[in-house]
Short mmCIF file of C-alpha atoms and ligand atoms in Angstrom, two decimals:
data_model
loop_
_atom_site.label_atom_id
_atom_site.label_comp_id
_atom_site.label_asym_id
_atom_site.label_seq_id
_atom_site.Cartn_x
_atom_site.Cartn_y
_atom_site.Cartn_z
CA UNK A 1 22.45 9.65 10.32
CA UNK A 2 21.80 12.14 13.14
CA UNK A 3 24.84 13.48 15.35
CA UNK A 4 22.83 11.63 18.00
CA UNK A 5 23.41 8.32 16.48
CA UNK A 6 26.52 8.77 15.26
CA UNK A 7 27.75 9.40 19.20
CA UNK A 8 26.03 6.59 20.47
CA UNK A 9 27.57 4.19 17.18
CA UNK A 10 31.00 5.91 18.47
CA UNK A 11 31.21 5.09 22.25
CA UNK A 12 29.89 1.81 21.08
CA UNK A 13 32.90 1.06 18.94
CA UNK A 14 35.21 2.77 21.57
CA UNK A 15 33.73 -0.31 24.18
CA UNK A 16 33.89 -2.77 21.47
CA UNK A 17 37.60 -1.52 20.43
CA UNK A 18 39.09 -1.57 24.00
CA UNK A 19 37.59 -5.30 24.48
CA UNK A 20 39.25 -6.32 21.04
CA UNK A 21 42.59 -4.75 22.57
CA UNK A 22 41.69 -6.32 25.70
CA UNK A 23 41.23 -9.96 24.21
CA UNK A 24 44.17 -9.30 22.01
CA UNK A 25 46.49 -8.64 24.98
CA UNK A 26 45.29 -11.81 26.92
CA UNK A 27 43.37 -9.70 29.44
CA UNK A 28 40.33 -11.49 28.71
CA UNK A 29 39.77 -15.02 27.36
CA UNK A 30 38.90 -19.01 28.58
CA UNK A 31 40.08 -18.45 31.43
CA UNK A 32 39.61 -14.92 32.21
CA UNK A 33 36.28 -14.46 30.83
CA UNK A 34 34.67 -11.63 32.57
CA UNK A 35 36.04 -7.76 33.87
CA UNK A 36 35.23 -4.87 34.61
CA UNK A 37 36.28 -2.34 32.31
CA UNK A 38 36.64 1.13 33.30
CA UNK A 39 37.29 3.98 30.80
CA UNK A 40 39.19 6.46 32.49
CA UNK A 41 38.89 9.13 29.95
CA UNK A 42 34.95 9.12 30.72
CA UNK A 43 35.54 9.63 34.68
CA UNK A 44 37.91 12.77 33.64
CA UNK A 45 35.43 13.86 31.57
CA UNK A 46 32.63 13.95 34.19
CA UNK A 47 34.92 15.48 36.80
CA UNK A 48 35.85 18.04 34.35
CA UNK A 49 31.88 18.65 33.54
CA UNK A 50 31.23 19.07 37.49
CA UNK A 51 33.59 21.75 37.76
CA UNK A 52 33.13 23.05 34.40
CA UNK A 53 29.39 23.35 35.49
CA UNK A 54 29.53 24.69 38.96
CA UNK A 55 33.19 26.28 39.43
CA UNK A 56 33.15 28.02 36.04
CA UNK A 57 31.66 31.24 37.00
CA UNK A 58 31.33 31.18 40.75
CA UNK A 59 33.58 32.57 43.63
CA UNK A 60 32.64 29.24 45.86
CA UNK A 61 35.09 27.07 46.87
CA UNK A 62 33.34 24.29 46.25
CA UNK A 63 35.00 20.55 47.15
CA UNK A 64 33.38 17.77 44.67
CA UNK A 65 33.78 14.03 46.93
CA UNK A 66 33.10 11.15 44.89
CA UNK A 67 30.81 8.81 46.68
CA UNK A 68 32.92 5.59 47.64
CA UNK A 69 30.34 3.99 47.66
CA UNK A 70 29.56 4.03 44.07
CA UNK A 71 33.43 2.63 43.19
CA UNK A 72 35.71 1.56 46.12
CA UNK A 73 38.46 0.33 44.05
CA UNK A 74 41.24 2.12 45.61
CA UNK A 75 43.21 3.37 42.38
CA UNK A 76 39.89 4.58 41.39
CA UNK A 77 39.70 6.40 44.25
CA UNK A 78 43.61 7.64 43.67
CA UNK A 79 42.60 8.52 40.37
CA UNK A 80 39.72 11.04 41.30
CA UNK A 81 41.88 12.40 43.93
CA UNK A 82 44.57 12.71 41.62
CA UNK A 83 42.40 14.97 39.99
CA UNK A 84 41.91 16.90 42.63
CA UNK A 85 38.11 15.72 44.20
CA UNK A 86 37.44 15.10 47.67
CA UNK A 87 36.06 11.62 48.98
CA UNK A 88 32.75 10.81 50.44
CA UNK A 89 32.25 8.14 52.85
CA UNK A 90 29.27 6.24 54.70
CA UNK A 91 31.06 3.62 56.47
CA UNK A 92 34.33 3.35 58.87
CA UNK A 93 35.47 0.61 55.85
CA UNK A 94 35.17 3.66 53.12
CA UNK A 95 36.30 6.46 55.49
CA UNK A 96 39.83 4.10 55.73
CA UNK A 97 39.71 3.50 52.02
CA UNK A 98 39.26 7.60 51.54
CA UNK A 99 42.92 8.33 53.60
CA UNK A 100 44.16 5.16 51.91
CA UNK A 101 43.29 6.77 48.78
CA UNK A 102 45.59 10.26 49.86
CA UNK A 103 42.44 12.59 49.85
CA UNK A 104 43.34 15.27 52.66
CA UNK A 105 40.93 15.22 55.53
CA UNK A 106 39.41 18.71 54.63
CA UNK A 107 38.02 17.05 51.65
CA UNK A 108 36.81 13.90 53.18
CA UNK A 109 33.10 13.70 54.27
CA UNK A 110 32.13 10.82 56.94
CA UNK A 111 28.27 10.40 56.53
CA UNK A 112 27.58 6.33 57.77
CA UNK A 113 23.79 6.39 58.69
CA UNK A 114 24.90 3.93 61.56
CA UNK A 115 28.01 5.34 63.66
CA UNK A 116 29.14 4.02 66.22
CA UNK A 117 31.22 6.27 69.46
CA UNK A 118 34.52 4.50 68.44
CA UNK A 119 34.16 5.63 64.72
CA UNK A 120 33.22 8.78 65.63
CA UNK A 121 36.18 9.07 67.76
CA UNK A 122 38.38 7.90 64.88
CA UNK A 123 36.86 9.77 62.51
CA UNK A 124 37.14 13.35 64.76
CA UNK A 125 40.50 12.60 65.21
CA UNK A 126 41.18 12.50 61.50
CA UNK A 127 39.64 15.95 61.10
CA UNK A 128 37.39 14.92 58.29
CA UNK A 129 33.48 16.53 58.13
CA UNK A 130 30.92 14.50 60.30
CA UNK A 131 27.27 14.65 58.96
CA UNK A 132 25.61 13.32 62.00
CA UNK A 133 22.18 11.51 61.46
CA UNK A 134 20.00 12.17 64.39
CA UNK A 135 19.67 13.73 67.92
CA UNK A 136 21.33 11.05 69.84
CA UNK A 137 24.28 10.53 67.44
CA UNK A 138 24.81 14.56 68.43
CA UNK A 139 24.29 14.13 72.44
CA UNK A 140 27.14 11.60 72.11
CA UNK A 141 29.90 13.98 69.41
CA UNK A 142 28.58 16.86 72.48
CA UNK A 143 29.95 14.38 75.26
CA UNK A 144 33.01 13.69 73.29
CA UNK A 145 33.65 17.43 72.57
CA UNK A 146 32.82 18.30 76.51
CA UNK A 147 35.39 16.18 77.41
CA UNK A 148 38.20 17.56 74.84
CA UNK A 149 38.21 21.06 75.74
CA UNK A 150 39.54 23.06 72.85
CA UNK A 151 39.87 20.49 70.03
CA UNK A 152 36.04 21.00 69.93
CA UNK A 153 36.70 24.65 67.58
CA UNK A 154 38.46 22.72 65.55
CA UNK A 155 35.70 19.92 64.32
CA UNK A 156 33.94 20.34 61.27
CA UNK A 157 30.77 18.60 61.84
CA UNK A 158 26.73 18.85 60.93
CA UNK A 159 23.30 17.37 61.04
CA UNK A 160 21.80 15.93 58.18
CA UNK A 161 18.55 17.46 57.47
CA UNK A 162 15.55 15.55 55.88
CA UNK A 163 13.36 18.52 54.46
CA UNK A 164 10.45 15.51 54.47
CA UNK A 165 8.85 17.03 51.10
CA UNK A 166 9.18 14.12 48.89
CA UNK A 167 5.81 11.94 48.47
CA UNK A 168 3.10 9.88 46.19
CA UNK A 169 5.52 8.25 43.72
CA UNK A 170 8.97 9.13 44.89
CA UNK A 171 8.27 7.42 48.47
CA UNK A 172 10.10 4.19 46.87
CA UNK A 173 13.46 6.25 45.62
CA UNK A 174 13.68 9.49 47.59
CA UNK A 175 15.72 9.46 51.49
CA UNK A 176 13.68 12.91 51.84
CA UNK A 177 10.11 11.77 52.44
CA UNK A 178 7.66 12.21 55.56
CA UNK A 179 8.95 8.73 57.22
CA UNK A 180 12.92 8.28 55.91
CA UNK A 181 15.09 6.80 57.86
CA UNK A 182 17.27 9.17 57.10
CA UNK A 183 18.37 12.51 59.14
CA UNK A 184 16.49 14.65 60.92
CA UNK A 185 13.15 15.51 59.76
CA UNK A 186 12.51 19.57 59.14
CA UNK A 187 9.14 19.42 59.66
CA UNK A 188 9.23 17.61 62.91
CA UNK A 189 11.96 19.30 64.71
CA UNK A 190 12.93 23.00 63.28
CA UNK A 191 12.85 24.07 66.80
CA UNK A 192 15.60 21.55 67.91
CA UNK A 193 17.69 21.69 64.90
CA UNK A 194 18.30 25.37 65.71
CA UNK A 195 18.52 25.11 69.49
CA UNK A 196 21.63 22.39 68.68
CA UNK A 197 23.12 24.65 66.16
CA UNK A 198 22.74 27.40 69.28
CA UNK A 199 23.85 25.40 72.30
CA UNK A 200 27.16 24.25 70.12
CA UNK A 201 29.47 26.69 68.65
CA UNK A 202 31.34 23.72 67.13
CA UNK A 203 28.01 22.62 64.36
CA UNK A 204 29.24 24.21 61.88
CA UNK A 205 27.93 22.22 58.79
CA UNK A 206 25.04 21.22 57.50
CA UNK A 207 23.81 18.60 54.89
CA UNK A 208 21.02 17.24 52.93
CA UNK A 209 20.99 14.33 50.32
CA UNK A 210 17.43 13.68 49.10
CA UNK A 211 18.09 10.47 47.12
CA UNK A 212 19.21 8.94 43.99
CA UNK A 213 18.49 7.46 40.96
CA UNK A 214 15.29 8.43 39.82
CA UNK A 215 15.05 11.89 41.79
CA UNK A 216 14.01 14.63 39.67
CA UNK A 217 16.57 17.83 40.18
CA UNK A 218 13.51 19.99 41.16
CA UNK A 219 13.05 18.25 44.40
CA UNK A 220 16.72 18.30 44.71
CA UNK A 221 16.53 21.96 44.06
CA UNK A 222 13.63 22.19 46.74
CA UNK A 223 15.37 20.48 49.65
CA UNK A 224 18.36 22.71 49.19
CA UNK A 225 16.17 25.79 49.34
CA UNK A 226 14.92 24.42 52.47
CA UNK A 227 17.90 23.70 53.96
CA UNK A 228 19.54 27.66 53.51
CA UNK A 229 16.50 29.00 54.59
CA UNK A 230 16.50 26.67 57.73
CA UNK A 231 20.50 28.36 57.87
CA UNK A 232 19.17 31.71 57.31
CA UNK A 233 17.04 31.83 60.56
CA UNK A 234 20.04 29.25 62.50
CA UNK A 235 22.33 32.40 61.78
CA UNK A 236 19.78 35.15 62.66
CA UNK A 237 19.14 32.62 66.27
CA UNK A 238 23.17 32.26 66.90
CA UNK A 239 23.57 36.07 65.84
CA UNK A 240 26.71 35.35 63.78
CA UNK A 241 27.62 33.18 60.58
CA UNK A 242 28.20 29.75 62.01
CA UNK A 243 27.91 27.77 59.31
CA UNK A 244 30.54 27.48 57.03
CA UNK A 245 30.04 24.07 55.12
CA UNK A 246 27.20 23.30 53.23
CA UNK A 247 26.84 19.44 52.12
CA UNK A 248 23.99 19.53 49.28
CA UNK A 249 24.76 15.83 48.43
CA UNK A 250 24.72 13.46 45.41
CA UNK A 251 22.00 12.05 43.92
CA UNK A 252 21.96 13.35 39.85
CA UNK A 253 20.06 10.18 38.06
CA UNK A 254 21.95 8.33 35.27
CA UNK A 255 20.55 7.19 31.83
CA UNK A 256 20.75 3.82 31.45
CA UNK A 257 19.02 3.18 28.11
CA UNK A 258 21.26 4.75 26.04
CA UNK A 259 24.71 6.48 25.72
CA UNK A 260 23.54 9.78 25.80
CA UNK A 261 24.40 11.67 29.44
CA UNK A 262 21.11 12.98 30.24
CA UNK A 263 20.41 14.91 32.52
CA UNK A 264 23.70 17.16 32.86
CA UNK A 265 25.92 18.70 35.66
CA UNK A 266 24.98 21.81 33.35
CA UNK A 267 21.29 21.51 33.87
CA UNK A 268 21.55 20.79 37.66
CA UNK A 269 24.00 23.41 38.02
CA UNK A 270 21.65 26.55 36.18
CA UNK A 271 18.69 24.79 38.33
CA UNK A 272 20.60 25.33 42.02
CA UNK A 273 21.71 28.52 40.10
CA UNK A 274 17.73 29.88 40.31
CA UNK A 275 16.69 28.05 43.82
CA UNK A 276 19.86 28.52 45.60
CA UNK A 277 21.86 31.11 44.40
CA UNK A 278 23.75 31.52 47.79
CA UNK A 279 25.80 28.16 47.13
CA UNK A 280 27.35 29.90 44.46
CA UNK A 281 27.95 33.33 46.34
CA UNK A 282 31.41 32.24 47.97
CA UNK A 283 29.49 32.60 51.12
CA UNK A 284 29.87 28.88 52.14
CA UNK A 285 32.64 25.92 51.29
CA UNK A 286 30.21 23.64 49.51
CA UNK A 287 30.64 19.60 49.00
CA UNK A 288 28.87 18.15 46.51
CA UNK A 289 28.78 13.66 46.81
CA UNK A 290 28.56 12.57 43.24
CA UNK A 291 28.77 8.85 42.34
CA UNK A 292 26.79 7.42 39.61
CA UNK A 293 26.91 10.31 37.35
CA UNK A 294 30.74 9.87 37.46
CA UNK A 295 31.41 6.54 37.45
CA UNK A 296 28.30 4.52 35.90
CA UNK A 297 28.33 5.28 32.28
CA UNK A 298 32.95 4.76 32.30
CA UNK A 299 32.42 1.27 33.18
CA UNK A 300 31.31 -1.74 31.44
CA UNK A 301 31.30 -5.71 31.95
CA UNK A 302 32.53 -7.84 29.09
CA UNK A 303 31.53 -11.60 29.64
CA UNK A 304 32.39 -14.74 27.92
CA UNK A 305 29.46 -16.57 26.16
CA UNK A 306 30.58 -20.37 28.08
CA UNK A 307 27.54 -22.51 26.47
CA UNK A 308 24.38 -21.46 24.41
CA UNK A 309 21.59 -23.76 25.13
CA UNK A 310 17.36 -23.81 24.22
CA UNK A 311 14.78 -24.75 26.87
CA UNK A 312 11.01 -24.68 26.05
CA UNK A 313 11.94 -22.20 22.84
CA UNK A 314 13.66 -19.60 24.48
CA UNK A 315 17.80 -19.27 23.98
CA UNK A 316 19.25 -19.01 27.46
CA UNK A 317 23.15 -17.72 27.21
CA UNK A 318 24.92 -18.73 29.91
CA UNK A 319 27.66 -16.71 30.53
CA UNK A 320 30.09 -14.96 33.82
CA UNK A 321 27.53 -11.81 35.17
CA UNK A 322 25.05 -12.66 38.01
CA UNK A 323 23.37 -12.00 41.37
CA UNK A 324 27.20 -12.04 42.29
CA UNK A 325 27.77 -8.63 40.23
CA UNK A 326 24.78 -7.18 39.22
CA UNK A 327 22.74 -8.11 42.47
CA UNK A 328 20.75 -4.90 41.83
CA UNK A 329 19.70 -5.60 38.33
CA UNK A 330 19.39 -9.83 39.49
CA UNK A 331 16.77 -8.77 42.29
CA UNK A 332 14.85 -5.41 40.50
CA UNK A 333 14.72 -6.52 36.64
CA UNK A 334 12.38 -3.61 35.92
CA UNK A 335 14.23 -0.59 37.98
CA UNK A 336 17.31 -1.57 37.17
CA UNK A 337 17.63 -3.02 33.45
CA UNK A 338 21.14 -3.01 31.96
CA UNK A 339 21.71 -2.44 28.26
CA UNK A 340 23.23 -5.62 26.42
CA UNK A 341 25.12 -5.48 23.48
CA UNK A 342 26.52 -8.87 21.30
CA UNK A 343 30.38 -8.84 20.27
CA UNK A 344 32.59 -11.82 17.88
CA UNK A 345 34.82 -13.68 19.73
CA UNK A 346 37.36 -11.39 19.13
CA UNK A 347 35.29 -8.58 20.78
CA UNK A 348 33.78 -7.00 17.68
CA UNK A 349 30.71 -5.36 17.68
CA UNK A 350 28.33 -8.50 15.95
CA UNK A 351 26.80 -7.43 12.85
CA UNK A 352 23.33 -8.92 13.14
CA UNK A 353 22.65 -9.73 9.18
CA UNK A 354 18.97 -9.14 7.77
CA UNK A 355 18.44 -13.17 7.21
CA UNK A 356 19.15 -13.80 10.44
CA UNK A 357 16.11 -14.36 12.92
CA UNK A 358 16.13 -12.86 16.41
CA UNK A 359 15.11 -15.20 19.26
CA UNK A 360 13.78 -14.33 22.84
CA UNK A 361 17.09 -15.07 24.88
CA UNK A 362 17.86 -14.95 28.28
CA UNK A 363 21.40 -13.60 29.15
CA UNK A 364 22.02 -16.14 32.43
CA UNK A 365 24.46 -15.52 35.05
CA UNK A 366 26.63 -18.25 37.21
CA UNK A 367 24.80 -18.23 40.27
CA UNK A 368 22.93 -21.17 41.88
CA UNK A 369 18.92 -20.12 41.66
CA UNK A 370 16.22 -19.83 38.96
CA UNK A 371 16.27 -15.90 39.28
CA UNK A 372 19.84 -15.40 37.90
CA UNK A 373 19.68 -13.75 34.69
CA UNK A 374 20.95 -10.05 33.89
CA UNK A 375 18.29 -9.86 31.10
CA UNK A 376 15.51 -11.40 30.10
CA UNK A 377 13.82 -12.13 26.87
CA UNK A 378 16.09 -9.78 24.49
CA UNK A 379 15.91 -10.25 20.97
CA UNK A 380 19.27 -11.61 20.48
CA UNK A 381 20.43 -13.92 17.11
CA UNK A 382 21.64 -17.14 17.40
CA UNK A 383 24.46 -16.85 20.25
CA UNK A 384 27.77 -18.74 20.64
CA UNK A 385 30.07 -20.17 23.35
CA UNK A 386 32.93 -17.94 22.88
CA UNK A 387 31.16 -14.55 21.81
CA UNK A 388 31.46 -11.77 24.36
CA UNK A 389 28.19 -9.78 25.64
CA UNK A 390 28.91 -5.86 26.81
CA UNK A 391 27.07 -5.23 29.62
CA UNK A 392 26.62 -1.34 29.83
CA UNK A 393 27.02 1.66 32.45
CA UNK A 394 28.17 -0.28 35.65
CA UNK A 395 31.21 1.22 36.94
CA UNK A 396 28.98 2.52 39.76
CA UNK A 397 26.84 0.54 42.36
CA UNK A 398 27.40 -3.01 40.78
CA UNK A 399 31.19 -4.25 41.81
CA UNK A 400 30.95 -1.86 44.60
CA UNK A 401 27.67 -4.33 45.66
CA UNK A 402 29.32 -7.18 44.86
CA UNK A 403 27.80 -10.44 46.57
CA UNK A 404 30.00 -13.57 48.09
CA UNK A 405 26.81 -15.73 47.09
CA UNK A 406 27.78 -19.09 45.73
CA UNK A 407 31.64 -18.15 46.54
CA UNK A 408 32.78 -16.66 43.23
CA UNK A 409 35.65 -14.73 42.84
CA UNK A 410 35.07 -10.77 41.85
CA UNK A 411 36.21 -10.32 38.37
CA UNK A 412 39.60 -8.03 37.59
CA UNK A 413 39.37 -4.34 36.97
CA UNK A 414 40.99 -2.80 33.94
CA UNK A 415 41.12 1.00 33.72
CA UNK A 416 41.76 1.67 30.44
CA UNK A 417 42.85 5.23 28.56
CA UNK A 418 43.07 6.22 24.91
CA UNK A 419 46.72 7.25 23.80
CA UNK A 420 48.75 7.77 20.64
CA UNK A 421 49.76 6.58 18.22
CA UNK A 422 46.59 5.26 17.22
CA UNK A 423 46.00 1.65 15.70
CA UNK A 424 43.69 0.33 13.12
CA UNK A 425 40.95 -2.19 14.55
CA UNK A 426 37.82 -4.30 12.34
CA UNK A 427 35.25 -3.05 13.64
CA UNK A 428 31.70 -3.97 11.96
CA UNK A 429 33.63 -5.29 8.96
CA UNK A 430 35.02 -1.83 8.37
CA UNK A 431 38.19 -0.71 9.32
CA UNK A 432 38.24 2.14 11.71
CA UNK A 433 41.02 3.84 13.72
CA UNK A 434 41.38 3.94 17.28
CA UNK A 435 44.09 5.73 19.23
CA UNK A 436 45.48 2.11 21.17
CA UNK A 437 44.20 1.77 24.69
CA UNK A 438 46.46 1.55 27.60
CA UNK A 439 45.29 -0.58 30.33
CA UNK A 440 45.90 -0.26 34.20
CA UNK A 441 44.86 -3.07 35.80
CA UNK A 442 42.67 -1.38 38.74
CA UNK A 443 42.30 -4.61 40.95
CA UNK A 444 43.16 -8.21 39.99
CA UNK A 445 40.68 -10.47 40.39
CA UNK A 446 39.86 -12.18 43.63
CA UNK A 447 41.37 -15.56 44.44
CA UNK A 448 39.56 -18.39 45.73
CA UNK A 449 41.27 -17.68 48.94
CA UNK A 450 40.18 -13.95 49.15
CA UNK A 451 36.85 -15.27 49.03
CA UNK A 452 36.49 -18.17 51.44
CA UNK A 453 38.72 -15.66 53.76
CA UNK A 454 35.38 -14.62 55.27
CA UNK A 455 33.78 -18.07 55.74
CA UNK A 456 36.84 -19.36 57.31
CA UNK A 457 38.25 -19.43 61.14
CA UNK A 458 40.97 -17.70 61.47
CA UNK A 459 41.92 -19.35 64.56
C1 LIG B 1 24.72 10.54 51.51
C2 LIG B 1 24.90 10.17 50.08
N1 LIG B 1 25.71 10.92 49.32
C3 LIG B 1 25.93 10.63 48.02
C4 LIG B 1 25.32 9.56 47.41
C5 LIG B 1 25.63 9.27 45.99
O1 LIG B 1 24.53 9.35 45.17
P1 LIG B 1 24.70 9.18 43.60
O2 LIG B 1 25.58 8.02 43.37
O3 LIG B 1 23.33 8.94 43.11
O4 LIG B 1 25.29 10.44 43.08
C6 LIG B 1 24.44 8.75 48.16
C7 LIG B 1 23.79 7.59 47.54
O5 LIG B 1 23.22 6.73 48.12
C8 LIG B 1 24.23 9.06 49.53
O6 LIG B 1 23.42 8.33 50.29
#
């Protein structure tokens, strides 16, 4: 068996082992039948691979923000502050949930595409960064700072630059392309970017984020280059080193058809290393806005099988997951497919034995319309009510986008950590040890109160 196999088998069991512990303890059963599980070991590990990848041999004082938008849960966000990241934030709701979470202002960046003069306010007066998405968004930060005298020197705020260079098949993913509606385009307005940076003493920032999932690190790479060279001749227009605080963004893509982590913090790091050098010089305080390649491979679903049923030959599970969780997946099968894997009732990984024959199944979620299934046509065996499905690599983007559609209550969140002394669990028949799991539970799950609260006068 290759090492490559035997690591994929082994995160597998760990999934499979904390859902048996899970299920043992009564976190999950009839009548809690679906949570998000979040394995906190994983998130330390990728925070520990950032820095291990980018502070390691560098003189930068460089501030790693998760991106709240990828996982909102507030002891998540404790958790990564606890370990000492900053906190990225693109609405007022996340910039409340950042100093909610006990991140310190210098390492909370306010980025909402959409701001408006009251937020800014607010967000000014916290003394967090301000990426500032266009022209007019700046005329109104320069009104507020005309009018404020000296608290001006004290703002730490930027544009956000769209270096416009991605195109042909990246239109779809990339925020850095000719027509984004995103920043402020480098090819149209060089000129003005630098005459803002010279008219106020107070820009003293800059950022770029070129996209997601599905962005290769070269064009990453590219933008970033474009954006210290656009600093380079800001600095030689001011005639002094005005910039301090370089933003480069999030945006490393996540593997999602397997356990392996590919591509690395390592690999993006060495490729900044040969474009960019200068972030790593100790010249500038740099922010980098991970999310999914923290969060999305620590979490998983684990659903309840309710009924098994055929319809026209194909087995159709019906089972907790939907539009309501995994709206992404629900609405973009083919971008967005999510692994599936079968566990016992007891949350075992399922042996599937050679005799047995493998249907075309639909996994189907709770929600009312034809479109509601999380995968469709796996090979599955014969499924039962009561067996558990793992649904992989969603701690990031999927309860964060979590839809009120058909009023259904947002599962629980379990944060779960390995710890001694270790236990003996069945596992595929064989008896394996774990260390036992300890559990945190993150959020509880909604009631149906939280949920109609928006639907429902207050008055
Ligand atoms: C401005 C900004 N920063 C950071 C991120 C996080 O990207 P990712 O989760 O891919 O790392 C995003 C994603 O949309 C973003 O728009």
């Amino acid at each position: 068996m290759s090492d490559h196999t035997t690591t994929e088998e082994a995160l597998l069991r760990r999934k499979a082992a904390a859902t048996q512990v899970a299920i043992a303890q009564g976190l999950l059963g009839e009548s809690d039948p679906v949570a998000l599980m979040l394995d906190l070991d994983h998130v330390r590990g990728a925070i520990d691979s950032v820095r291990a990848a980018f502070d390691a041999d560098s003189t930068t004082d460089f501030c790693h923000c998760l991106a709240i938008k990828s996982n909102p849960t507030l002891r998540v966000l404790q958790y990564v502050v606890q370990q000492g990241m900053g906190l990225e934030a693109a609405s007022l709701g996340e910039l409340v949930q950042a100093i909610r979470a006990g991140a310190p202002a210098e390492n909370i960046v306010f980025d909402s595409p959409v701001k408006t003069t009251e937020e800014i306010r607010f967000a000014l007066k916290q003394g967090v960064t301000i990426n500032l998405d266009n022209m007019p968004e700046l005329d109104r930060v320069a009104a507020i700072a005309a009018a404020s005298g000296d608290a001006a020197s004290r703002y730490r705020v930027g544009l956000r630059i769209n270096p416009q260079g991605a195109s042909g098949s990246l239109e779809a993913f990339s925020t850095g392309t000719m027509t984004s509606k995103f920043g402020i385009g480098l090819v149209d307005a060089r000129q003005e970017i630098i005459a803002a940076y010279k008219r106020y003493s107070w820009l003293n920032a800059i950022h770029i984020h070129v996209g997601s999932q599905g962005i290769p690190m070269d064009l990453m790479a590219s933008g970033v280059r474009r954006m210290l060279d656009l600093v380079k001749d800001i600095h030689a227009a001011v005639g002094k080193q005005q910039i301090t605080l370089i933003d480069i963004g999030g945006g490393m893509s996540v593997n999602f058809s397997s356990e392996e982590i590919t591509p690395t913090f390592a690999e993006l790091s060495e490729t900044l290393q040969q474009a960019a050098p200068e972030l790593f010089s100790g010249e500038y305080r740099v922010f980098t806005e991970f999310g999914r390649s923290i969060v999305a491979k620590a979490g998983f679903y684990a659903s309840r099988l309710e009924y098994v049923k055929t319809t026209g030959g194909r087995q159709i599970a019906l089972q907790h997951i939907g539009a309501d969780m995994a709206i992404r997946t629900i609405y973009h099968p083919d971008k967005w497919p999510l692994r599936v894997t079968l566990l016992t009732s007891e949350g075992a990984l399922r042996p599937v034995e050679s005799s047995e024959a493998l249907v075309e199944t639909d996994i189907a979620g709770p929600c009312c319309f034809a479109g509601d299934i999380i995968a469709h046509r796996r090979p599955f065996p014969q499924l039962h009510s009561g067996e558990y499905i793992l649904v992989h690599d969603v701690g990031g983007y999927y309860h964060s986008s979590y839809s009120k559609y058909n009023l259904r209550q947002a599962p629980a969140v379990y944060g779960f950590t390995a710890a001694t002394p270790p236990v003996t669990l069945e596992v595929e028949h064989r008896s394996t040890t774990y260390e036992e799991f300890q559990f945190t539970l993150l959020q509880a799950r909604e009631t149906v109160e939280d949920t109609l609260r928006m639907f429902t006068p207050s008055d």
